[in-house]
Short mmCIF file of C-alpha atoms in Angstrom, two decimals:
data_model
loop_
_atom_site.label_atom_id
_atom_site.label_comp_id
_atom_site.label_asym_id
_atom_site.label_seq_id
_atom_site.Cartn_x
_atom_site.Cartn_y
_atom_site.Cartn_z
CA MET K 22 0.00 0.00 0.00
CA ARG K 23 2.92 2.38 0.60
CA ILE K 24 3.77 2.46 -3.09
CA PHE K 25 0.21 3.55 -3.91
CA THR K 26 0.46 6.35 -1.36
CA LEU K 27 3.70 7.52 -2.94
CA THR K 28 2.16 7.26 -6.42
CA ALA K 29 -0.86 9.33 -5.36
CA TYR K 30 1.43 11.96 -3.83
CA GLU K 31 3.53 12.29 -7.02
CA TRP K 32 0.35 12.27 -9.13
CA LYS K 33 -1.11 15.21 -7.17
CA LYS K 34 2.15 17.13 -7.49
CA LEU K 35 2.06 16.69 -11.25
CA TRP K 36 -1.46 18.03 -11.66
CA LYS K 37 -0.76 21.04 -9.44
CA ARG K 38 1.76 22.40 -11.93
CA LYS K 39 0.50 25.19 -14.15
CA ASN K 40 2.56 24.07 -17.14
CA VAL K 41 0.68 20.77 -17.18
CA TRP K 42 -2.72 22.44 -17.51
CA VAL K 43 -1.49 25.03 -19.96
CA THR K 44 0.20 22.48 -22.22
CA LEU K 45 -2.73 20.06 -22.10
CA GLY K 46 -5.23 22.88 -22.71
CA VAL K 47 -3.30 24.21 -25.69
CA MET K 48 -3.08 20.76 -27.25
CA ALA K 49 -6.80 20.05 -26.75
CA ALA K 50 -7.66 23.44 -28.28
CA LEU K 51 -5.32 22.72 -31.18
CA ILE K 52 -7.11 19.45 -31.94
CA VAL K 53 -10.51 21.15 -31.93
CA GLY K 54 -9.12 23.94 -34.12
CA ILE K 55 -7.68 21.53 -36.69
CA VAL K 56 -10.94 19.56 -36.90
CA CYS K 57 -13.00 22.74 -37.34
CA ALA K 58 -10.55 24.28 -39.80
CA SER K 59 -11.30 21.56 -42.34
CA LEU K 60 -14.93 22.77 -42.46
CA ILE K 61 -14.18 26.47 -42.84
CA GLY K 62 -14.11 28.22 -46.19
CA SER K 63 -15.69 27.65 -49.59
CA THR K 64 -15.13 25.20 -52.41
CA ASN K 65 -16.20 24.68 -56.00
CA ALA K 66 -18.10 21.43 -56.44
CA ASP K 67 -19.69 20.41 -59.74
CA GLY K 68 -19.40 23.98 -60.99
CA LYS K 69 -21.17 25.46 -57.99
CA GLN K 70 -19.70 27.53 -55.17
CA THR K 71 -20.49 26.11 -51.76
CA THR K 72 -19.08 26.05 -48.25
CA GLN K 73 -16.84 23.25 -47.00
CA MET K 74 -19.44 22.39 -44.37
CA GLN K 75 -22.25 22.07 -46.91
CA GLN K 76 -20.09 20.00 -49.25
CA MET K 77 -19.11 17.68 -46.40
CA LYS K 78 -22.79 17.14 -45.53
CA ILE K 79 -23.66 16.40 -49.17
CA GLU K 80 -20.85 13.88 -49.60
CA ARG K 81 -21.64 12.30 -46.22
CA GLU K 82 -25.25 11.79 -47.34
CA TYR K 83 -24.14 10.30 -50.67
CA ALA K 84 -21.76 7.93 -48.84
CA ARG K 85 -24.44 6.83 -46.39
CA ARG K 86 -26.82 6.00 -49.22
CA LEU K 87 -24.18 3.84 -50.86
CA SER K 88 -23.11 2.05 -47.65
CA GLY K 89 -23.81 -1.66 -47.81
CA ARG K 90 -23.57 -1.80 -51.63
CA ALA K 91 -21.28 -4.45 -53.08
CA MET K 92 -18.64 -3.03 -55.40
CA ASP K 93 -19.58 -5.39 -58.22
CA ASP K 94 -20.48 -5.21 -61.91
CA ALA K 95 -23.95 -3.87 -61.12
CA LEU K 96 -22.62 -0.90 -59.15
CA LEU K 97 -19.88 -0.26 -61.73
CA ALA K 98 -22.53 -0.17 -64.47
CA GLU K 99 -24.59 2.32 -62.47
CA ILE K 100 -21.55 4.56 -62.07
CA ARG K 101 -20.83 4.50 -65.81
CA ALA K 102 -24.47 5.34 -66.58
CA ASP K 103 -24.63 8.14 -64.01
CA GLY K 104 -22.76 10.67 -66.11
CA GLY K 105 -20.78 12.29 -63.29
CA SER K 106 -23.59 13.73 -61.13
CA GLY K 107 -21.49 13.27 -57.99
CA VAL K 108 -23.90 10.85 -56.33
CA TYR K 109 -21.41 7.99 -56.68
CA ARG K 110 -18.30 10.07 -55.88
CA PRO K 111 -17.52 8.28 -52.52
CA VAL K 112 -17.41 4.90 -54.25
CA GLU K 113 -15.61 6.31 -57.28
CA GLU K 114 -12.79 7.50 -55.01
CA VAL K 115 -12.35 3.99 -53.64
CA ILE K 116 -12.45 2.49 -57.13
CA GLN K 117 -9.83 4.97 -58.33
CA SER K 118 -7.55 4.02 -55.44
CA PHE K 119 -7.99 0.33 -56.34
CA ALA K 120 -7.37 0.80 -60.06
CA TRP K 121 -4.96 3.72 -60.10
CA ASN K 122 -2.78 1.98 -62.72
CA TYR K 123 -5.58 0.48 -64.81
CA GLU K 124 -4.72 1.18 -68.47
CA ASP K 125 -7.11 -1.11 -70.34
CA SER K 126 -9.25 0.81 -72.82
CA SER K 127 -12.31 -1.37 -72.02
CA PRO K 128 -14.67 -0.33 -69.19
CA LEU K 129 -13.60 -1.41 -65.72
CA ASP K 130 -15.51 -4.50 -64.54
CA GLU K 131 -15.56 -6.37 -61.25
CA GLU K 132 -12.81 -8.85 -62.16
CA SER K 133 -10.41 -6.21 -63.47
CA LEU K 134 -11.10 -3.96 -60.46
CA TYR K 135 -9.86 -6.51 -57.94
CA GLN K 136 -7.06 -7.64 -60.24
CA ALA K 137 -5.92 -3.99 -60.38
CA ARG K 138 -5.93 -3.88 -56.60
CA ARG K 139 -3.70 -6.97 -56.43
CA GLU K 140 -1.34 -5.37 -58.91
CA TYR K 141 -1.28 -2.25 -56.73
CA GLN K 142 -0.26 -4.45 -53.78
CA GLN K 143 2.54 -5.94 -55.90
CA VAL K 144 3.89 -2.43 -56.40
CA PHE K 145 4.46 -2.25 -52.64
CA PHE K 146 6.07 -5.69 -52.58
CA ASP K 147 8.59 -4.57 -55.20
CA ALA K 148 9.17 -1.08 -53.79
CA TYR K 149 9.84 -2.43 -50.29
CA ARG K 150 12.12 -5.20 -51.60
CA MET K 151 10.03 -7.77 -49.78
CA SER K 152 11.10 -11.39 -49.71
CA GLN K 153 9.08 -14.13 -51.37
CA LYS K 154 8.15 -15.41 -47.91
CA GLU K 155 6.66 -12.04 -46.99
CA GLN K 156 4.77 -11.85 -50.27
CA ASN K 157 3.38 -15.35 -49.80
CA TYR K 158 2.18 -14.36 -46.32
CA TRP K 159 0.05 -11.56 -47.73
CA LYS K 160 -1.14 -13.60 -50.71
CA GLU K 161 -2.42 -16.31 -48.37
CA TRP K 162 -4.37 -13.76 -46.37
CA GLU K 163 -5.72 -12.28 -49.61
CA LYS K 164 -7.57 -15.53 -50.24
CA GLN K 165 -9.65 -14.90 -47.11
CA LEU K 166 -10.95 -11.54 -48.26
CA LYS K 167 -14.60 -11.59 -49.27
CA LEU K 168 -15.18 -10.44 -52.85
CA PRO K 169 -16.81 -8.35 -54.06
CA MET K 170 -16.03 -5.95 -51.24
CA VAL K 171 -18.87 -4.00 -49.67
CA TYR K 172 -18.62 -0.22 -49.54
CA GLY K 173 -19.08 1.37 -46.16
CA TYR K 174 -18.91 5.02 -45.11
CA ALA K 175 -16.51 5.40 -42.15
CA GLY K 176 -15.49 9.05 -42.21
CA ALA K 177 -14.85 9.51 -38.49
CA TRP K 178 -12.84 6.33 -38.00
CA GLU K 179 -10.76 6.86 -41.15
CA ASN K 180 -9.94 10.43 -40.08
CA MET K 181 -8.97 9.29 -36.60
CA VAL K 182 -6.52 6.68 -37.91
CA GLY K 183 -5.38 8.72 -40.89
CA SER K 184 -4.66 11.96 -39.06
CA TYR K 185 -5.62 12.44 -35.44
CA LEU K 186 -4.12 9.45 -33.63
CA TYR K 187 -0.78 10.28 -35.22
CA LEU K 188 -1.19 13.94 -34.23
CA ILE K 189 -2.06 12.95 -30.67
CA GLY K 190 0.97 10.69 -30.57
CA LEU K 191 3.25 13.61 -31.46
CA MET K 192 1.51 15.80 -28.90
CA ILE K 193 2.07 13.20 -26.19
CA LEU K 194 5.78 13.06 -27.04
CA PHE K 195 5.99 16.85 -26.61
CA LEU K 196 3.73 16.87 -23.53
CA THR K 197 5.72 14.23 -21.68
CA ALA K 198 8.95 16.01 -22.61
CA ILE K 199 7.59 19.22 -21.05
CA CYS K 200 5.69 17.94 -18.01
CA VAL K 201 7.06 14.56 -16.85
CA PRO K 202 10.82 15.15 -16.28
CA GLY K 203 10.10 17.33 -13.25
CA ILE K 204 9.08 14.22 -11.31
CA PHE K 205 12.76 13.38 -11.00
CA THR K 206 14.62 16.64 -11.69
CA GLU K 207 12.78 18.50 -8.92
CA GLU K 208 14.68 16.54 -6.25
CA HIS K 209 18.00 17.56 -7.76
CA SER K 210 17.11 21.20 -8.45
CA ARG K 211 15.82 21.71 -4.89
CA ARG K 212 18.65 19.70 -3.33
CA THR K 213 16.19 17.54 -1.40
CA ASP K 214 17.37 14.23 -2.85
CA GLN K 215 19.52 13.29 0.13
CA VAL K 216 16.56 13.56 2.51
CA ILE K 217 15.35 10.29 1.04
CA LEU K 218 18.31 8.50 2.67
CA CYS K 219 16.77 9.31 6.05
CA THR K 220 13.40 7.75 5.26
CA ARG K 221 12.48 4.24 6.20
CA TYR K 222 10.92 3.32 2.84
CA GLY K 223 12.96 5.49 0.46
CA LYS K 224 14.83 4.77 -2.71
CA ALA K 225 13.25 1.79 -4.48
CA GLU K 226 9.64 2.32 -3.39
CA LEU K 227 9.77 6.03 -4.09
CA TYR K 228 11.29 5.33 -7.51
CA PHE K 229 8.46 3.00 -8.47
CA GLY K 230 5.93 5.45 -7.08
CA LYS K 231 7.34 8.15 -9.35
CA ILE K 232 7.42 5.79 -12.36
CA LEU K 233 3.80 4.78 -11.81
CA ALA K 234 2.68 8.39 -11.43
CA GLY K 235 4.47 9.51 -14.59
CA SER K 236 3.22 6.50 -16.58
CA LEU K 237 -0.38 7.00 -15.47
CA PHE K 238 -0.10 10.68 -16.31
CA SER K 239 1.07 9.91 -19.85
CA ILE K 240 -1.71 7.39 -20.43
CA CYS K 241 -4.33 9.70 -18.91
CA CYS K 242 -3.27 12.55 -21.23
CA CYS K 243 -3.49 10.15 -24.20
CA CYS K 244 -7.05 9.29 -23.24
CA LEU K 245 -8.06 12.93 -22.72
CA LEU K 246 -6.74 14.10 -26.10
CA LEU K 247 -8.14 11.01 -27.77
CA LEU K 248 -11.57 11.76 -26.27
CA VAL K 249 -11.47 15.36 -27.53
CA ALA K 250 -10.63 14.27 -31.09
CA LEU K 251 -13.10 11.39 -31.10
CA VAL K 252 -16.02 13.50 -29.86
CA CYS K 253 -15.32 16.14 -32.52
CA GLU K 254 -15.12 13.56 -35.31
CA LEU K 255 -18.24 11.65 -34.25
CA VAL K 256 -20.29 14.84 -33.93
CA ILE K 257 -19.29 15.95 -37.43
CA TYR K 258 -19.04 12.68 -39.37
CA GLY K 259 -21.07 10.26 -37.28
CA PRO K 260 -20.22 6.77 -35.98
CA ASP K 261 -20.97 4.98 -39.28
CA GLY K 262 -18.74 2.30 -40.76
CA PHE K 263 -17.07 0.72 -37.74
CA GLY K 264 -17.37 -2.65 -39.48
CA ALA K 265 -16.32 -1.50 -42.98
CA ALA K 266 -13.36 -3.29 -44.62
CA ILE K 267 -9.92 -1.84 -43.94
CA GLN K 268 -9.09 -2.14 -47.66
CA LEU K 269 -11.45 0.79 -48.38
CA SER K 270 -9.00 2.97 -46.45
CA ILE K 271 -5.67 1.13 -46.92
CA VAL K 272 -5.94 -0.44 -50.35
CA GLN K 273 -2.82 -2.62 -50.25
CA TYR K 274 -3.48 -4.18 -46.85
CA GLY K 275 -4.28 -7.87 -46.93
CA LEU K 276 -5.58 -8.83 -43.49
CA PRO K 277 -9.38 -9.20 -43.24
CA LEU K 278 -9.78 -6.45 -40.65
CA SER K 279 -12.47 -3.81 -40.23
CA VAL K 280 -11.99 -0.08 -40.02
CA GLY K 281 -13.08 -0.35 -36.38
CA ALA K 282 -10.37 -2.94 -35.69
CA MET K 283 -7.89 -0.62 -37.43
CA PHE K 284 -8.94 2.17 -35.05
CA LEU K 285 -8.70 0.00 -31.90
CA ILE K 286 -5.25 -1.27 -32.94
CA ALA K 287 -4.07 2.31 -33.42
CA VAL K 288 -5.50 3.32 -30.01
CA LEU K 289 -3.65 0.46 -28.30
CA LEU K 290 -0.40 1.54 -29.93
CA LEU K 291 -1.09 5.17 -28.97
CA LEU K 292 -1.36 4.14 -25.30
CA LEU K 293 1.86 2.12 -25.54
CA VAL K 294 3.66 5.05 -27.18
CA GLY K 295 2.38 7.30 -24.39
CA LEU K 296 3.56 4.84 -21.74
CA PHE K 297 6.99 4.49 -23.33
CA ALA K 298 7.35 8.26 -23.83
CA GLY K 299 6.62 8.90 -20.15
CA ILE K 300 9.10 6.28 -18.95
CA LEU K 301 11.75 7.49 -21.40
CA ALA K 302 11.31 11.10 -20.23
CA MET K 303 11.69 10.07 -16.60
CA PHE K 304 14.73 7.90 -17.34
CA LEU K 305 16.50 10.71 -19.19
CA ALA K 306 15.56 13.19 -16.48
CA GLU K 307 17.18 11.08 -13.79
CA LEU K 308 20.17 10.31 -16.02
CA THR K 309 20.87 13.95 -16.90
CA GLN K 310 19.32 15.60 -13.82
CA ARG K 311 18.29 18.43 -16.15
CA TRP K 312 14.73 19.30 -17.11
CA VAL K 313 15.58 21.50 -20.10
CA GLY K 314 18.16 19.06 -21.41
CA THR K 315 15.70 16.17 -21.28
CA MET K 316 13.02 18.23 -23.01
CA ALA K 317 15.44 19.30 -25.76
CA VAL K 318 16.60 15.72 -26.40
CA LEU K 319 13.09 14.28 -26.61
CA ILE K 320 11.62 17.01 -28.81
CA GLY K 321 14.72 17.10 -31.01
CA ALA K 322 14.65 13.33 -31.43
CA ALA K 323 10.97 13.42 -32.44
CA LEU K 324 11.67 16.05 -35.10
CA VAL K 325 14.64 14.10 -36.47
CA GLU K 326 12.53 10.91 -36.64
CA ARG K 327 10.00 12.70 -38.82
CA MET K 328 12.48 14.50 -41.06
CA VAL K 329 14.81 11.59 -41.84
CA GLN K 330 13.56 8.99 -44.29
CA PHE K 331 15.13 5.80 -45.67
CA PRO K 332 13.95 5.00 -49.20
CA PRO K 333 14.27 1.21 -49.71
CA VAL K 334 16.71 1.38 -52.61
CA THR K 335 18.93 -1.35 -51.12
CA ASP K 336 18.30 -4.19 -48.68
CA LEU K 337 20.14 -2.29 -45.95
CA MET K 338 18.01 0.82 -46.52
CA ARG K 339 14.90 -1.34 -46.52
CA TRP K 340 15.71 -2.65 -43.05
CA LEU K 341 16.74 0.75 -41.73
CA GLY K 342 13.48 2.21 -42.99
CA GLN K 343 11.52 -0.62 -41.44
CA PHE K 344 13.23 -0.07 -38.07
CA TRP K 345 12.69 3.70 -38.38
CA ASN K 346 8.93 3.14 -38.64
CA TYR K 347 8.88 1.63 -35.16
CA LEU K 348 10.18 4.81 -33.50
CA PRO K 349 7.61 6.73 -31.42
CA ALA K 350 7.26 9.72 -33.75
CA ASN K 351 6.66 7.46 -36.77
CA LEU K 352 4.78 4.44 -35.49
CA LEU K 353 1.27 5.94 -35.44
CA HIS K 354 1.49 7.24 -39.01
CA LYS K 355 -1.00 5.15 -40.97
CA GLU K 356 1.57 4.15 -43.59
CA SER K 357 3.94 3.00 -40.84
CA LEU K 358 1.44 1.20 -38.63
CA PHE K 359 0.03 -0.79 -41.54
CA ASP K 360 3.29 -1.25 -43.42
CA LEU K 361 3.41 -4.55 -45.34
CA ARG K 362 6.98 -5.37 -44.26
CA LEU K 363 7.09 -8.16 -41.69
CA VAL K 364 9.29 -9.23 -38.79
CA SER K 365 10.06 -12.93 -38.30
CA VAL K 366 10.17 -14.06 -34.65
CA PHE K 367 10.98 -17.74 -34.13
CA GLY K 368 9.64 -18.42 -37.61
CA ILE K 369 6.38 -16.54 -36.98
CA GLN K 370 5.67 -13.64 -39.36
CA LEU K 371 4.46 -10.54 -37.51
CA SER K 372 3.18 -7.29 -38.97
CA VAL K 373 4.07 -3.88 -37.47
CA TRP K 374 1.08 -3.63 -35.15
CA GLN K 375 1.63 -7.21 -33.93
CA PHE K 376 5.33 -6.79 -33.16
CA ALA K 377 5.31 -3.20 -31.87
CA PRO K 378 3.48 -3.95 -28.57
CA VAL K 379 6.11 -6.57 -27.67
CA LEU K 380 8.90 -4.16 -28.60
CA TYR K 381 7.50 -1.24 -26.64
CA LEU K 382 6.65 -3.25 -23.52
CA LEU K 383 10.11 -4.81 -23.49
CA ALA K 384 11.78 -1.41 -24.02
CA SER K 385 9.68 0.10 -21.21
CA VAL K 386 10.65 -2.66 -18.78
CA LEU K 387 14.34 -2.26 -19.65
CA LEU K 388 14.14 1.52 -19.12
CA VAL K 389 12.45 1.06 -15.74
CA TRP K 390 15.17 -1.38 -14.69
CA ALA K 391 17.99 0.87 -15.92
CA GLY K 392 16.39 3.92 -14.33
CA LYS K 393 16.19 2.18 -10.96
CA ARG K 394 19.90 1.42 -11.02
CA VAL K 395 20.72 5.04 -11.85
CA TYR K 396 18.33 6.42 -9.25
CA CYS K 397 19.32 4.17 -6.39
CA GLY K 398 23.02 4.39 -7.27
CA TYR K 399 22.89 8.19 -7.20
CA GLN K 400 21.18 8.18 -3.80
CA VAL K 401 23.73 5.84 -2.31
CA GLN K 402 26.68 7.79 -3.60
CA GLY K 403 25.18 11.11 -2.63
CA SER K 404 26.70 12.71 -5.73
#
């Protein structure tokens, strides 16, 4: 029970800091602002001037009417006969993403549509220099996909995975860099660290109390920002399409998952990134004993992760790029999280979202262990 008392004490100290509330408030306001900004202004649709909000409502209504329709020869014939009225635009966008490289002069039919999608997937296999074993893995899963695919409107869930979970992940990296290091650096800056040597239950228990408080803070902030974004998206776009096929959003992906499963997977990884970011911030804070230095390292590392890219022009670059996608600032990007490149563990092929939880949990445990050695060693030496 003592460790929970220590955790509660550190937790209260965190939430009493003004910079926590200011940073969290600014980030929540930024999310709301970005969501609303996409609906502000005017656009030209079908030769008519209209507002972004009105156009969104029109396209949302078109998409809802088409939800549940199989993308088969019958629907393709309707689209060809429509003459470009815009009613079928939501499905047309999906069809265009499936058949982006279709060059046959004959009208697109059901068979050629799904063949074009498989050819599109092959482009990724070649570009990523994927082994035959990896390609066979995806081709086996392809056989389990139900054809023809059924169109489903899933605006809110696609936006969350495509933009906002990644944005929240970056915000959590910055937030933990700003708010969490003080849990450990405060002792050093106030010169109160040696008082712990006089306490009966100091050192180890206090360390784990601090780690728990910082970890819970990071996860709590993830949930708060996630809730803000999710409420905004559901109010605007509605909860439709949770069961729609993931291939409508990520064309090349071969697993028979739904858009809802895609969202839940991304949320799980967001929480793990938040947990890892908090533990990493606390570890660096105790290692350097400097708040500003820790913040600079974490924010600088996040920016470098986003700016540096490794095009898979050689096998080495392919593996460097694959590793780079697992880093916190990159992992929640939709193209990274649902990358087709696999990791083989004891002969088992794992995709990014299957391997990343193991990697992040293991890294978090190692950081906690290393941090304990640094923390307790410093207290004993009285440096």
